[in-house]
mmCIF file of C-alpha atoms in Angstrom:
data_model
loop_
_atom_site.group_PDB
_atom_site.id
_atom_site.type_symbol
_atom_site.label_atom_id
_atom_site.label_comp_id
_atom_site.label_asym_id
_atom_site.label_seq_id
_atom_site.Cartn_x
_atom_site.Cartn_y
_atom_site.Cartn_z
ATOM 1 C CA MET A 1 -4.830 73.909 -65.484
ATOM 2 C CA GLN A 2 -7.413 71.110 -65.573
ATOM 3 C CA ALA A 3 -9.361 72.904 -68.315
ATOM 4 C CA SER A 4 -6.173 73.374 -70.314
ATOM 5 C CA ASN A 5 -5.323 69.692 -70.030
ATOM 6 C CA ASN A 6 -8.837 68.722 -71.073
ATOM 7 C CA TYR A 7 -8.583 71.033 -74.085
ATOM 8 C CA GLN A 8 -5.257 69.532 -75.146
ATOM 9 C CA THR A 9 -6.594 66.006 -74.715
ATOM 10 C CA THR A 10 -9.678 66.790 -76.805
ATOM 11 C CA THR A 11 -7.519 68.431 -79.464
ATOM 12 C CA ASN A 12 -5.220 65.423 -79.581
ATOM 13 C CA TYR A 13 -8.228 63.130 -80.023
ATOM 14 C CA PHE A 14 -9.551 65.258 -82.891
ATOM 15 C CA LEU A 15 -6.118 65.424 -84.459
ATOM 16 C CA GLY A 16 -5.600 61.675 -84.140
ATOM 17 C CA PHE A 17 -9.029 60.923 -85.605
ATOM 18 C CA SER A 18 -8.446 63.344 -88.478
ATOM 19 C CA ARG A 19 -5.031 61.877 -89.235
ATOM 20 C CA ILE A 20 -6.284 58.287 -89.310
ATOM 21 C CA VAL A 21 -9.369 58.968 -91.465
ATOM 22 C CA THR A 22 -7.581 61.342 -93.845
ATOM 23 C CA GLY A 23 -4.506 59.150 -94.155
ATOM 24 C CA LEU A 24 -6.492 55.996 -94.876
ATOM 25 C CA LEU A 25 -8.766 57.774 -97.369
ATOM 26 C CA PHE A 26 -5.828 59.277 -99.255
ATOM 27 C CA ILE A 27 -4.055 55.913 -99.402
ATOM 28 C CA PHE A 28 -7.234 54.152 -100.541
ATOM 29 C CA SER A 29 -8.041 56.796 -103.153
ATOM 30 C CA GLY A 30 -4.475 56.821 -104.466
ATOM 31 C CA LEU A 31 -4.205 53.028 -104.666
ATOM 32 C CA ILE A 32 -7.590 52.649 -106.398
ATOM 33 C CA LYS A 33 -6.556 55.138 -109.088
ATOM 34 C CA ALA A 34 -2.996 53.762 -109.279
ATOM 35 C CA ASN A 35 -4.590 50.412 -110.096
ATOM 36 C CA ASP A 36 -5.724 52.029 -113.363
ATOM 37 C CA PRO A 37 -3.833 55.274 -114.057
ATOM 38 C CA THR A 38 -4.646 54.978 -117.763
ATOM 39 C CA GLY A 39 -8.346 55.275 -116.935
ATOM 40 C CA PHE A 40 -7.628 58.153 -114.543
ATOM 41 C CA GLY A 41 -5.657 59.760 -117.368
ATOM 42 C CA TYR A 42 -8.751 59.625 -119.590
ATOM 43 C CA LYS A 43 -10.662 61.412 -116.821
ATOM 44 C CA LEU A 44 -7.949 64.071 -116.582
ATOM 45 C CA GLU A 45 -8.287 64.652 -120.321
ATOM 46 C CA GLU A 46 -11.943 65.574 -119.714
ATOM 47 C CA TYR A 47 -10.828 68.230 -117.241
ATOM 48 C CA PHE A 48 -8.139 69.435 -119.657
ATOM 49 C CA HIS A 49 -10.859 69.853 -122.287
ATOM 50 C CA VAL A 50 -13.065 71.844 -119.890
ATOM 51 C CA PHE A 51 -10.250 74.233 -118.946
ATOM 52 C CA GLY A 52 -8.775 74.478 -122.432
ATOM 53 C CA THR A 53 -5.451 72.869 -121.511
ATOM 54 C CA HIS A 54 -5.438 70.326 -124.325
ATOM 55 C CA PHE A 55 -1.637 70.509 -124.572
ATOM 56 C CA LEU A 56 -1.528 68.378 -121.413
ATOM 57 C CA ASN A 57 -3.354 65.446 -123.042
ATOM 58 C CA ASP A 58 -0.103 63.771 -124.064
ATOM 59 C CA TYR A 59 1.037 63.850 -120.430
ATOM 60 C CA ALA A 60 -2.286 62.763 -118.883
ATOM 61 C CA VAL A 61 -1.155 59.270 -117.885
ATOM 62 C CA ALA A 62 2.146 60.535 -116.460
ATOM 63 C CA ILE A 63 0.293 63.198 -114.454
ATOM 64 C CA ALA A 64 -2.154 60.519 -113.284
ATOM 65 C CA ILE A 65 0.699 58.354 -111.999
ATOM 66 C CA VAL A 66 2.223 61.300 -110.116
ATOM 67 C CA VAL A 67 -1.109 62.393 -108.585
ATOM 68 C CA CYS A 68 -1.920 58.840 -107.449
ATOM 69 C CA GLY A 69 1.550 58.394 -106.012
ATOM 70 C CA PHE A 70 1.361 61.764 -104.248
ATOM 71 C CA GLU A 71 -1.949 60.813 -102.600
ATOM 72 C CA VAL A 72 -0.548 57.513 -101.328
ATOM 73 C CA LEU A 73 2.654 59.194 -100.142
ATOM 74 C CA LEU A 74 0.864 61.973 -98.247
ATOM 75 C CA GLY A 75 -1.548 59.518 -96.639
ATOM 76 C CA ALA A 76 1.233 57.194 -95.505
ATOM 77 C CA LEU A 77 3.447 60.008 -94.192
ATOM 78 C CA LEU A 78 0.484 61.471 -92.313
ATOM 79 C CA LEU A 79 -0.140 58.185 -90.533
ATOM 80 C CA LEU A 80 3.559 57.821 -89.733
ATOM 81 C CA GLY A 81 3.828 61.437 -88.595
ATOM 82 C CA PHE A 82 6.872 62.113 -90.780
ATOM 83 C CA TRP A 83 7.513 65.673 -92.068
ATOM 84 C CA GLY A 84 4.269 66.793 -90.379
ATOM 85 C CA ARG A 85 4.282 70.452 -91.384
ATOM 86 C CA SER A 86 5.137 69.804 -95.035
ATOM 87 C CA VAL A 87 2.553 67.023 -95.261
ATOM 88 C CA ALA A 88 -0.112 69.297 -93.751
ATOM 89 C CA TRP A 89 0.620 71.952 -96.387
ATOM 90 C CA GLY A 90 0.543 69.350 -99.156
ATOM 91 C CA LEU A 91 -2.786 67.973 -97.967
ATOM 92 C CA LEU A 92 -4.336 71.434 -97.719
ATOM 93 C CA ILE A 93 -3.223 72.487 -101.203
ATOM 94 C CA LEU A 94 -4.353 69.195 -102.730
ATOM 95 C CA ILE A 95 -7.799 69.174 -101.075
ATOM 96 C CA LEU A 96 -8.442 72.816 -102.004
ATOM 97 C CA PHE A 97 -7.631 71.963 -105.610
ATOM 98 C CA PHE A 98 -9.812 68.825 -105.577
ATOM 99 C CA THR A 99 -12.694 70.691 -103.904
ATOM 100 C CA PHE A 100 -12.591 73.389 -106.572
ATOM 101 C CA LEU A 101 -12.596 70.784 -109.351
ATOM 102 C CA THR A 102 -15.499 68.781 -107.937
ATOM 103 C CA PHE A 103 -17.573 71.917 -107.262
ATOM 104 C CA TYR A 104 -16.889 73.233 -110.756
ATOM 105 C CA SER A 105 -17.823 69.859 -112.270
ATOM 106 C CA ALA A 106 -21.016 69.615 -110.236
ATOM 107 C CA PHE A 107 -22.215 73.210 -110.598
ATOM 108 C CA PHE A 108 -21.521 73.553 -114.313
ATOM 109 C CA GLU A 109 -22.215 69.866 -115.107
ATOM 110 C CA VAL A 110 -19.090 69.547 -117.242
ATOM 111 C CA VAL A 111 -17.690 66.214 -115.992
ATOM 112 C CA THR A 112 -20.289 63.615 -114.998
ATOM 113 C CA SER A 113 -17.972 61.497 -112.806
ATOM 114 C CA CYS A 114 -14.971 62.857 -110.938
ATOM 115 C CA GLY A 115 -12.923 59.658 -110.957
ATOM 116 C CA CYS A 116 -11.972 60.115 -107.273
ATOM 117 C CA PHE A 117 -12.090 56.368 -106.680
ATOM 118 C CA GLY A 118 -11.648 55.284 -110.292
ATOM 119 C CA ASP A 119 -14.167 52.831 -111.739
ATOM 120 C CA ALA A 120 -14.322 50.928 -108.444
ATOM 121 C CA ILE A 121 -16.655 53.391 -106.707
ATOM 122 C CA PRO A 122 -18.272 55.785 -109.224
ATOM 123 C CA LEU A 123 -19.355 59.039 -107.589
ATOM 124 C CA THR A 124 -21.428 61.870 -108.983
ATOM 125 C CA PRO A 125 -19.787 65.326 -108.910
ATOM 126 C CA TRP A 126 -22.017 66.441 -106.026
ATOM 127 C CA GLN A 127 -21.164 63.306 -104.032
ATOM 128 C CA SER A 128 -17.487 63.957 -104.708
ATOM 129 C CA PHE A 129 -17.862 67.580 -103.648
ATOM 130 C CA GLY A 130 -19.505 66.486 -100.389
ATOM 131 C CA LYS A 131 -16.709 64.000 -99.756
ATOM 132 C CA ASP A 132 -14.107 66.720 -100.372
ATOM 133 C CA LEU A 133 -15.845 69.100 -97.956
ATOM 134 C CA VAL A 134 -15.620 66.465 -95.211
ATOM 135 C CA LEU A 135 -11.961 65.889 -96.028
ATOM 136 C CA LEU A 136 -11.343 69.640 -96.072
ATOM 137 C CA ALA A 137 -12.740 69.919 -92.540
ATOM 138 C CA LEU A 138 -10.502 67.075 -91.335
ATOM 139 C CA ILE A 139 -7.449 68.506 -93.079
ATOM 140 C CA LEU A 140 -8.080 71.941 -91.542
ATOM 141 C CA VAL A 141 -7.904 70.269 -88.125
ATOM 142 C CA ILE A 142 -4.590 68.699 -89.178
ATOM 143 C CA PHE A 143 -3.265 71.955 -90.637
ATOM 144 C CA VAL A 144 -4.138 74.084 -87.612
ATOM 145 C CA ASN A 145 -2.515 71.530 -85.314
ATOM 146 C CA ARG A 146 0.370 70.584 -87.620
ATOM 147 C CA LYS A 147 2.952 71.397 -84.938
ATOM 148 C CA ARG A 148 1.379 68.740 -82.714
ATOM 149 C CA ILE A 149 1.979 65.918 -85.213
ATOM 150 C CA LYS A 150 4.485 63.543 -83.638
ATOM 151 C CA PRO A 151 6.409 60.989 -85.759
ATOM 152 C CA ILE A 152 6.530 57.348 -84.717
ATOM 153 C CA THR A 153 10.318 57.715 -84.680
ATOM 154 C CA SER A 154 12.451 60.834 -84.418
ATOM 155 C CA ASP A 155 15.399 59.280 -86.245
ATOM 156 C CA ARG A 156 15.866 61.377 -89.427
ATOM 157 C CA TYR A 157 17.727 58.628 -91.246
ATOM 158 C CA THR A 158 14.853 56.212 -90.753
ATOM 159 C CA GLN A 159 12.360 58.874 -91.834
ATOM 160 C CA SER A 160 14.346 59.607 -95.010
ATOM 161 C CA ILE A 161 14.795 55.957 -95.975
ATOM 162 C CA THR A 162 11.108 55.236 -95.334
ATOM 163 C CA THR A 163 10.032 58.257 -97.388
ATOM 164 C CA VAL A 164 12.213 57.237 -100.341
ATOM 165 C CA ALA A 165 10.799 53.707 -100.181
ATOM 166 C CA LEU A 166 7.241 55.089 -100.130
ATOM 167 C CA VAL A 167 7.969 57.283 -103.158
ATOM 168 C CA VAL A 168 9.313 54.300 -105.101
ATOM 169 C CA ILE A 169 6.377 52.087 -104.133
ATOM 170 C CA SER A 170 3.650 54.683 -104.720
ATOM 171 C CA LEU A 171 4.973 55.626 -108.165
ATOM 172 C CA GLY A 172 5.975 52.058 -109.015
ATOM 173 C CA ILE A 173 2.422 50.748 -108.682
ATOM 174 C CA GLY A 174 1.141 53.162 -111.327
ATOM 175 C CA ILE A 175 4.070 52.559 -113.654
ATOM 176 C CA TYR A 176 3.557 48.803 -113.382
ATOM 177 C CA THR A 177 -0.177 48.848 -114.104
ATOM 178 C CA VAL A 178 0.263 51.163 -117.096
ATOM 179 C CA ASN A 179 2.755 48.776 -118.656
ATOM 180 C CA PHE A 180 0.930 45.555 -117.801
ATOM 181 C CA LEU A 181 -2.724 45.803 -116.748
ATOM 182 C CA PRO A 182 -4.679 46.765 -113.612
ATOM 183 C CA PHE A 183 -4.349 44.331 -110.717
ATOM 184 C CA ILE A 184 -8.136 44.373 -110.374
ATOM 185 C CA ASP A 185 -10.322 44.963 -113.418
ATOM 186 C CA PHE A 186 -13.417 46.990 -112.477
ATOM 187 C CA LEU A 187 -14.581 47.456 -116.068
ATOM 188 C CA PRO A 188 -17.449 45.531 -117.728
ATOM 189 C CA TYR A 189 -15.056 43.863 -120.184
ATOM 190 C CA LYS A 190 -13.143 42.040 -117.477
ATOM 191 C CA LYS A 191 -12.128 38.391 -117.708
ATOM 192 C CA GLY A 192 -15.071 36.034 -117.249
ATOM 193 C CA ASN A 193 -17.812 38.518 -118.148
ATOM 194 C CA HIS A 194 -20.473 37.554 -120.696
ATOM 195 C CA LEU A 195 -20.741 40.690 -122.824
ATOM 196 C CA PRO A 196 -24.168 40.126 -124.473
ATOM 197 C CA ALA A 197 -25.761 39.932 -121.015
ATOM 198 C CA LEU A 198 -24.163 43.264 -120.100
ATOM 199 C CA MET A 199 -25.409 44.961 -123.265
ATOM 200 C CA THR A 200 -29.129 44.418 -122.669
ATOM 201 C CA LEU A 201 -31.685 45.341 -120.018
ATOM 202 C CA PRO A 202 -32.351 42.346 -117.724
ATOM 203 C CA GLU A 203 -35.860 40.947 -117.646
ATOM 204 C CA GLY A 204 -37.970 42.859 -115.139
ATOM 205 C CA ALA A 205 -35.559 45.784 -114.899
ATOM 206 C CA GLU A 206 -36.622 49.281 -115.871
ATOM 207 C CA GLY A 207 -34.434 51.750 -117.683
ATOM 208 C CA ASP A 208 -34.379 55.519 -117.234
ATOM 209 C CA GLN A 209 -37.796 57.133 -117.451
ATOM 210 C CA TYR A 210 -38.141 60.443 -119.253
ATOM 211 C CA GLU A 211 -40.899 62.939 -119.902
ATOM 212 C CA VAL A 212 -41.198 65.345 -122.792
ATOM 213 C CA VAL A 213 -41.906 68.949 -121.816
ATOM 214 C CA TYR A 214 -43.584 71.308 -124.282
ATOM 215 C CA THR A 215 -43.497 75.090 -124.125
ATOM 216 C CA LEU A 216 -46.942 76.444 -125.070
ATOM 217 C CA LYS A 217 -47.865 80.013 -125.950
ATOM 218 C CA HIS A 218 -51.379 81.425 -125.942
ATOM 219 C CA LYS A 219 -52.015 83.061 -129.290
ATOM 220 C CA THR A 220 -54.141 85.880 -127.861
ATOM 221 C CA SER A 221 -52.701 86.728 -124.423
ATOM 222 C CA GLY A 222 -49.131 85.695 -125.134
ATOM 223 C CA GLU A 223 -49.056 83.643 -121.928
ATOM 224 C CA LYS A 224 -46.464 80.877 -121.851
ATOM 225 C CA LYS A 225 -46.493 77.652 -119.870
ATOM 226 C CA ASN A 226 -44.609 74.380 -119.728
ATOM 227 C CA VAL A 227 -46.543 71.113 -119.739
ATOM 228 C CA SER A 228 -45.440 67.485 -119.819
ATOM 229 C CA ASP A 229 -46.400 65.159 -122.631
ATOM 230 C CA LYS A 230 -48.797 63.342 -120.278
ATOM 231 C CA VAL A 231 -50.652 66.561 -119.403
ATOM 232 C CA TYR A 232 -50.609 67.641 -123.029
ATOM 233 C CA LEU A 233 -52.368 64.449 -124.077
ATOM 234 C CA ALA A 234 -54.609 64.042 -121.014
ATOM 235 C CA GLU A 235 -56.021 67.579 -121.292
ATOM 236 C CA GLU A 236 -56.124 67.298 -125.103
ATOM 237 C CA LEU A 237 -54.301 70.593 -125.449
ATOM 238 C CA TRP A 238 -53.402 69.591 -128.962
ATOM 239 C CA LYS A 239 -57.060 70.173 -129.875
ATOM 240 C CA ASP A 240 -57.091 73.720 -128.452
ATOM 241 C CA ASP A 241 -56.329 76.155 -131.283
ATOM 242 C CA ASN A 242 -55.621 78.912 -128.756
ATOM 243 C CA TRP A 243 -52.312 77.295 -127.801
ATOM 244 C CA GLU A 244 -49.300 76.663 -129.995
ATOM 245 C CA ILE A 245 -46.025 74.851 -129.310
ATOM 246 C CA ILE A 246 -42.970 77.070 -129.501
ATOM 247 C CA GLY A 247 -39.401 75.871 -129.687
ATOM 248 C CA ASP A 248 -38.299 72.265 -129.483
ATOM 249 C CA PRO A 249 -39.680 69.876 -126.850
ATOM 250 C CA GLU A 250 -37.304 69.184 -123.944
ATOM 251 C CA SER A 251 -36.641 65.697 -122.630
ATOM 252 C CA ARG A 252 -36.252 65.459 -118.836
ATOM 253 C CA LEU A 253 -35.175 62.533 -116.680
ATOM 254 C CA VAL A 254 -37.998 61.632 -114.295
ATOM 255 C CA LYS A 255 -36.641 58.481 -112.678
ATOM 256 C CA LYS A 256 -33.198 56.900 -112.817
ATOM 257 C CA GLY A 257 -33.427 53.273 -113.836
ATOM 258 C CA TYR A 258 -31.106 50.320 -114.320
ATOM 259 C CA GLN A 259 -27.901 51.288 -116.072
ATOM 260 C CA VAL A 260 -26.780 48.808 -118.721
ATOM 261 C CA PRO A 261 -23.038 48.193 -118.061
ATOM 262 C CA ILE A 262 -22.209 48.232 -121.795
ATOM 263 C CA PRO A 263 -24.605 50.699 -123.460
ATOM 264 C CA ASP A 264 -22.434 52.021 -126.256
ATOM 265 C CA LEU A 265 -20.680 49.171 -128.094
ATOM 266 C CA LEU A 266 -21.405 49.220 -131.811
ATOM 267 C CA ILE A 267 -19.006 47.415 -134.141
ATOM 268 C CA THR A 268 -19.224 48.186 -137.853
ATOM 269 C CA ASP A 269 -17.276 47.505 -141.009
ATOM 270 C CA ALA A 270 -15.926 50.187 -143.322
ATOM 271 C CA ASN A 271 -19.387 50.518 -144.925
ATOM 272 C CA GLY A 272 -21.104 51.122 -141.595
ATOM 273 C CA ASP A 273 -22.830 47.727 -141.440
ATOM 274 C CA ASP A 274 -23.435 46.412 -137.906
ATOM 275 C CA PHE A 275 -21.339 43.355 -137.003
ATOM 276 C CA THR A 276 -21.597 43.653 -133.211
ATOM 277 C CA GLN A 277 -23.633 40.530 -132.524
ATOM 278 C CA GLN A 278 -21.795 38.389 -135.046
ATOM 279 C CA LEU A 279 -18.365 39.224 -133.658
ATOM 280 C CA ILE A 280 -19.167 39.347 -129.941
ATOM 281 C CA GLU A 281 -21.247 36.145 -129.901
ATOM 282 C CA ASN A 282 -18.910 34.049 -132.043
ATOM 283 C CA PRO A 283 -19.253 30.499 -130.588
ATOM 284 C CA TYR A 284 -15.614 29.686 -131.386
ATOM 285 C CA TYR A 285 -12.414 31.182 -130.065
ATOM 286 C CA ASN A 286 -11.774 34.571 -131.626
ATOM 287 C CA ILE A 287 -8.975 37.020 -131.001
ATOM 288 C CA ILE A 288 -9.951 40.685 -130.709
ATOM 289 C CA VAL A 289 -7.091 43.140 -130.999
ATOM 290 C CA VAL A 290 -8.013 46.585 -129.695
ATOM 291 C CA ALA A 291 -6.000 49.496 -131.048
ATOM 292 C CA TRP A 292 -8.320 52.414 -130.520
ATOM 293 C CA ASP A 293 -5.821 54.964 -131.856
ATOM 294 C CA LEU A 294 -3.659 53.616 -134.663
ATOM 295 C CA GLU A 295 -1.612 56.803 -134.886
ATOM 296 C CA SER A 296 -0.221 56.259 -131.383
ATOM 297 C CA THR A 297 -0.353 52.469 -131.194
ATOM 298 C CA ASN A 298 2.769 50.374 -130.701
ATOM 299 C CA LEU A 299 3.533 49.092 -134.206
ATOM 300 C CA ASN A 300 6.114 46.566 -133.049
ATOM 301 C CA ALA A 301 3.498 45.087 -130.733
ATOM 302 C CA LEU A 302 1.056 44.862 -133.652
ATOM 303 C CA ARG A 303 3.675 42.965 -135.652
ATOM 304 C CA THR A 304 4.135 40.493 -132.796
ATOM 305 C CA ILE A 305 0.379 40.069 -132.440
ATOM 306 C CA ASN A 306 0.046 39.574 -136.178
ATOM 307 C CA ALA A 307 2.555 36.716 -136.077
ATOM 308 C CA LEU A 308 0.562 35.044 -133.299
ATOM 309 C CA VAL A 309 -2.643 35.547 -135.280
ATOM 310 C CA MET A 310 -1.090 33.864 -138.314
ATOM 311 C CA ASN A 311 -0.152 30.818 -136.243
ATOM 312 C CA ALA A 312 -3.658 30.633 -134.758
ATOM 313 C CA ALA A 313 -5.265 30.903 -138.193
ATOM 314 C CA GLU A 314 -3.018 28.237 -139.723
ATOM 315 C CA ALA A 315 -3.404 25.769 -136.868
ATOM 316 C CA TYR A 316 -7.069 26.222 -135.947
ATOM 317 C CA ASN A 317 -8.594 28.707 -138.399
ATOM 318 C CA ILE A 318 -9.261 31.075 -135.495
ATOM 319 C CA ARG A 319 -10.849 34.350 -136.531
ATOM 320 C CA SER A 320 -8.978 37.511 -135.563
ATOM 321 C CA ILE A 321 -10.183 41.083 -135.832
ATOM 322 C CA LEU A 322 -8.697 44.502 -135.253
ATOM 323 C CA LEU A 323 -11.000 47.004 -133.543
ATOM 324 C CA THR A 324 -10.141 50.679 -133.908
ATOM 325 C CA ALA A 325 -11.653 54.135 -133.656
ATOM 326 C CA SER A 326 -9.252 55.501 -136.270
ATOM 327 C CA SER A 327 -10.287 56.458 -139.775
ATOM 328 C CA THR A 328 -10.714 53.901 -142.545
ATOM 329 C CA GLN A 329 -7.790 55.433 -144.411
ATOM 330 C CA GLU A 330 -5.476 55.140 -141.402
ATOM 331 C CA ALA A 331 -6.584 51.557 -140.741
ATOM 332 C CA GLU A 332 -5.980 50.541 -144.347
ATOM 333 C CA ARG A 333 -2.569 52.212 -144.324
ATOM 334 C CA ILE A 334 -1.442 50.396 -141.172
ATOM 335 C CA SER A 335 -2.937 47.114 -142.371
ATOM 336 C CA ASN A 336 -1.071 47.306 -145.672
ATOM 337 C CA GLU A 337 2.166 48.504 -144.067
ATOM 338 C CA LEU A 338 2.251 45.630 -141.551
ATOM 339 C CA ASP A 339 0.541 43.076 -143.816
ATOM 340 C CA LEU A 340 -2.015 42.398 -141.098
ATOM 341 C CA LEU A 341 -4.023 39.199 -141.279
ATOM 342 C CA MET A 342 -6.714 40.603 -138.990
ATOM 343 C CA GLU A 343 -10.045 41.808 -140.334
ATOM 344 C CA VAL A 344 -10.557 45.490 -139.542
ATOM 345 C CA PHE A 345 -13.715 46.750 -137.835
ATOM 346 C CA TYR A 346 -14.612 50.051 -136.251
ATOM 347 C CA ALA A 347 -16.121 51.243 -132.947
ATOM 348 C CA ASP A 348 -16.235 54.394 -130.861
ATOM 349 C CA ALA A 349 -13.131 55.153 -128.812
ATOM 350 C CA VAL A 350 -14.993 55.199 -125.465
ATOM 351 C CA PRO A 351 -15.900 51.482 -125.299
ATOM 352 C CA LEU A 352 -12.576 50.498 -126.876
ATOM 353 C CA LYS A 353 -10.680 52.309 -124.121
ATOM 354 C CA SER A 354 -12.719 50.333 -121.591
ATOM 355 C CA MET A 355 -12.108 46.960 -123.237
ATOM 356 C CA VAL A 356 -8.446 46.814 -122.359
ATOM 357 C CA ARG A 357 -6.079 49.447 -120.980
ATOM 358 C CA ALA A 358 -3.510 49.067 -123.734
ATOM 359 C CA ASN A 359 -2.997 50.300 -127.284
ATOM 360 C CA PRO A 360 -2.906 47.648 -128.603
ATOM 361 C CA GLY A 361 -4.507 45.202 -126.192
ATOM 362 C CA ILE A 362 -5.808 41.687 -126.815
ATOM 363 C CA LEU A 363 -8.992 39.886 -125.794
ATOM 364 C CA LEU A 364 -9.588 36.180 -126.277
ATOM 365 C CA MET A 365 -13.326 35.565 -126.542
ATOM 366 C CA GLN A 366 -15.658 32.635 -127.025
ATOM 367 C CA ASN A 367 -19.443 32.610 -127.122
ATOM 368 C CA GLY A 368 -19.659 36.187 -125.889
ATOM 369 C CA THR A 369 -17.428 35.576 -122.844
ATOM 370 C CA VAL A 370 -14.064 37.227 -122.249
ATOM 371 C CA ILE A 371 -11.808 34.191 -121.740
ATOM 372 C CA ASP A 372 -8.703 36.265 -121.067
ATOM 373 C CA LYS A 373 -7.127 39.619 -121.889
ATOM 374 C CA TRP A 374 -3.576 40.954 -122.129
ATOM 375 C CA HIS A 375 -1.528 44.094 -122.423
ATOM 376 C CA TYR A 376 0.811 43.827 -125.394
ATOM 377 C CA ASN A 377 3.687 43.580 -122.916
ATOM 378 C CA THR A 378 2.211 40.428 -121.374
ATOM 379 C CA LEU A 379 0.921 38.656 -124.481
ATOM 380 C CA PRO A 380 1.760 34.927 -124.206
ATOM 381 C CA THR A 381 3.278 32.993 -127.098
ATOM 382 C CA PHE A 382 1.165 30.924 -129.449
ATOM 383 C CA ASP A 383 2.466 27.730 -127.820
ATOM 384 C CA VAL A 384 1.211 28.892 -124.419
ATOM 385 C CA LEU A 385 -2.179 29.864 -125.842
ATOM 386 C CA ASP A 386 -2.373 26.581 -127.706
ATOM 387 C CA LYS A 387 -1.633 24.528 -124.618
ATOM 388 C CA THR A 388 -3.871 26.591 -122.329
ATOM 389 C CA TYR A 389 -6.877 27.098 -124.601
ATOM 390 C CA PHE A 390 -6.894 26.116 -128.278
ATOM 391 C CA SER A 391 -5.831 22.476 -128.118
ATOM 392 C CA LYS A 392 -8.413 21.684 -125.423
ATOM 393 C CA ASP A 393 -11.347 22.557 -127.702
ATOM 394 C CA TYR A 394 -10.121 21.091 -130.988
#
């Protein structure tokens, strides 16, 4: 009897520990991604590409909101002990799915970052896989002992009302941030950041170090060997006529160095001329409108922004530009259709998606610093901008 009691006590401790850790991790993971479901949606599109399910791309953000909400809901219900058996099944199915995805990403090197904790805590696929294995072990403890999960209250009405409230809250967070902006901006283009400083390697910092590997073949024996560029030069193999290089040299990462936060921003005009420095480091206020995909952008929002831009140009001669990853033809068509006052420039979609989670979104910049940024749903009027910013500097 004593042994049985000790076993039950130990099991209850393991179950309690597993519930607390798993519940908190699921809530944290869900909330971090719900803070930026648009970014999580971009990550889902990478997985859709890998598995050939491109038809889901149009629903990526909606799926992201549901997944984030489901994580928060399961974590909260687990801590409360409500619907224990159903929650245990949900957790097991979800973690098995996540574990498969992270292993597949890591083993086949198809997605470089899983997006488990959004941009707040970037994890490599192998780190994500390890995290999922730990969670799988904890969830197996919960699943095996699912009948032992006791709710904090046995009143079904209270459980139902609480569950409905959790569903509304968990989904509502994602819906809100998609239509406004993330509560916390973890991206390098956040308010207050000085972009030029984030686009260059700091003094004293070292970037990634690579070596070039050559495949050599002996002309007589047919022997093959791989040598690095340092060995190739040090041993003066290039002077030895008995060896010849076959194939293309391979570049290998030797040492991971400092990662520049903004490594890929290149702004050009329609002719391909580089305007990055001129536009980003403009010493005066300038309005940057980001509409990375003009085919799916909100045209009514662009009209509203254009009216604000006209007022800013008339009152203070403030420069305004439209940044897009769309084709020149599409940009010219939209510009002519809406009679846009903004100058049109072009950049890759990846950095534009990171600038602001809206299509279109707006950045107010000065001297390379992001003064403020808005979703088109939260864009202030010209009078507000004038009072808050423009009139103070003119």
